[in-house]
């Protein structure tokens, strides 16, 4: 009886859980439809309602993601709890994204505005689907290439994440598998629900907002990827191969990516594991139902605990009181929860008891509204306490799916108060709605490219697509085109182990007789080790015995001759030596170095009686020519070469070889090698300067027409000629106006030219001439006595015409 009661309670809890979340779980699976959870409307929340590929679901064009509400906190906590329970999720969406744009599909962003925790981004700029997440080590980006989402056409995406592995299908085509740097349950943990919120189409960066249309943006749990793909109409293989599952754990086992027995057909599954597919399906459905019940109860308990904690904090409840349904009761207070339950507060603990009803002596007893215990009534629900009999139940409010029915009764208000309700309502469910419709088939997105067929070197990658976006049904057309593509791929070069090249020829034997050694070698270059390959094994060098025959009597074997001298042996063991090498003299057995510097005293240049020659053994070298000389530096062996190739050093003339530094308008004058300076520079006629600096001198007076560069203690005229067209070597300038007297027509600057000025060198603009002798008073040595010749015999500044001493004479 206890087990039956427990089973009944469990069934009631399961029915209650499934009924309360009927909107969120249209099927047996747990589905979080983000648009449905955010309660968006077609004219509000930054989006507009449009038509999508699924006629049974609304599609929304994203206008302003900032106005789209975040997913409610309780729903977000349920989602995080599901991810923690199953250590992964399946994310699906239909999208029509603007071409070559980058847009966020969903983001888990921090509520304090410091950024995001997790984002799913379709990056049309580089044709990838990016999973962007943050851990303690910083930002991580997992990019899945060649998704072809942002092309302005409707695409269906299925993203499966399990632990640290992510797999993407576009339509029915698997695009790629990638690994995350951390398991997803560590990235989206329980703390995430406390510090963040779930947003649609809004990214961490303003530029990452989604541009396009979204439909059926959902997180799915409690099912397999294979089931999701089958529901989309994707073809299934007759072999169970690499099935990725998100099943609820069985007997404490962890959900994971499961690889079943490859090569066994489905019909042989019972032979492999001992259970039929129906058995396994029933088991998993029961486990999923239990899992949902436990999860729902756990979430509700957690929410109640949080609410109670919040209420206690806000109203500062004292010890000993009780809180029930938001009402505070004092210790020992009693209250009625419903018609059958009464509760009492006992020292902060709520103790409730149910009312026991007596047995009714009638067979048609009914429970009046608002009461706990049944009462005996009359046939056909006759009126009780002033009520009329109940009417028949109305037809169900819908023809398919879940609806309601109602019935009513009337009250004789004149003769009775009529306790209870006048209308009753109950649920009805006539039949499942048929959601099928005629549609042509459409290709899914290409799957991610498969892994390269090789781990190194050149291979191939393959991708497929399926005719399931949508699947043709009700007479719709099949897809056209190929469902498979293959491309070459290239991995890192394969390690190349080293291989020995061919042996070199044996070198000459170390001796010509009596036993010697020959050597050979080989290189590790056929091929050379590369990319981490192993070095060659074995020896790189080899030796062998050679010329092991007995040696004949050969006098030259003992090398009796001088090194470099030819030795000739004879059969009787005698030998002779040839001439000594060049640079030596002797009998071939004993050779001495020839001193070419001594034997040829003029082989090298002789300076001040010193022969510039160095004897070497063998040969000689001439020293470089002395300073101010130029010539070769010969060397050689033997007196013949010393005589034939003598050193000749000639005095160097900078004026001839162009090594001087005279001005181009100057002449270089050679002074000889024994002079302190070998040459000097003089400006050419018509130029003035020091020979190194020369400027044009038109009047040949030694002063240049323009200023030259002046050096300290200059010995040349560097200032500009104040009268460049007339010779004036003294540069006289009486009035200091910068124009020489030789070419100045007004030397005293009194405004009267020298030709008409009676004092050309003294400023006298009034031209006073008292004695009218054509000599102005300012410069006349006798201003009051005419003396046009200005005779002054004694040179005392007073003219003879007016000098007293001269008149006395």
Short mmCIF file of C-alpha atoms in Angstrom, two decimals, residues 2 24 123 128 139 160 304 331 357 417 455 459 512 524 593 602 646 682 712 730 749 765 790 801:
data_model
loop_
_atom_site.label_atom_id
_atom_site.label_comp_id
_atom_site.label_asym_id
_atom_site.label_seq_id
_atom_site.Cartn_x
_atom_site.Cartn_y
_atom_site.Cartn_z
CA UNK A 2 2.88 2.38 0.81
CA UNK A 24 8.15 25.74 -22.25
CA UNK A 123 31.21 36.38 -38.15
CA UNK A 128 33.17 31.64 -39.07
CA UNK A 139 39.32 35.90 -23.34
CA UNK A 160 26.04 20.98 -29.88
CA UNK A 304 11.08 29.63 -2.20
CA UNK A 331 3.36 31.69 17.40
CA UNK A 357 -14.20 13.17 6.04
CA UNK A 417 -27.70 32.60 0.17
CA UNK A 455 47.58 13.74 -39.36
CA UNK A 459 45.11 14.65 -47.34
CA UNK A 512 101.66 1.98 -50.77
CA UNK A 524 72.75 11.60 -43.37
CA UNK A 593 116.83 29.07 -48.78
CA UNK A 602 117.83 46.13 -56.50
CA UNK A 646 111.84 44.39 -59.79
CA UNK A 682 96.96 79.62 -56.73
CA UNK A 712 90.53 82.48 -39.02
CA UNK A 730 93.41 99.68 -51.40
CA UNK A 749 77.55 111.86 -50.05
CA UNK A 765 75.88 120.58 -49.94
CA UNK A 790 95.73 125.29 -53.80
CA UNK A 801 98.00 132.88 -51.36
#
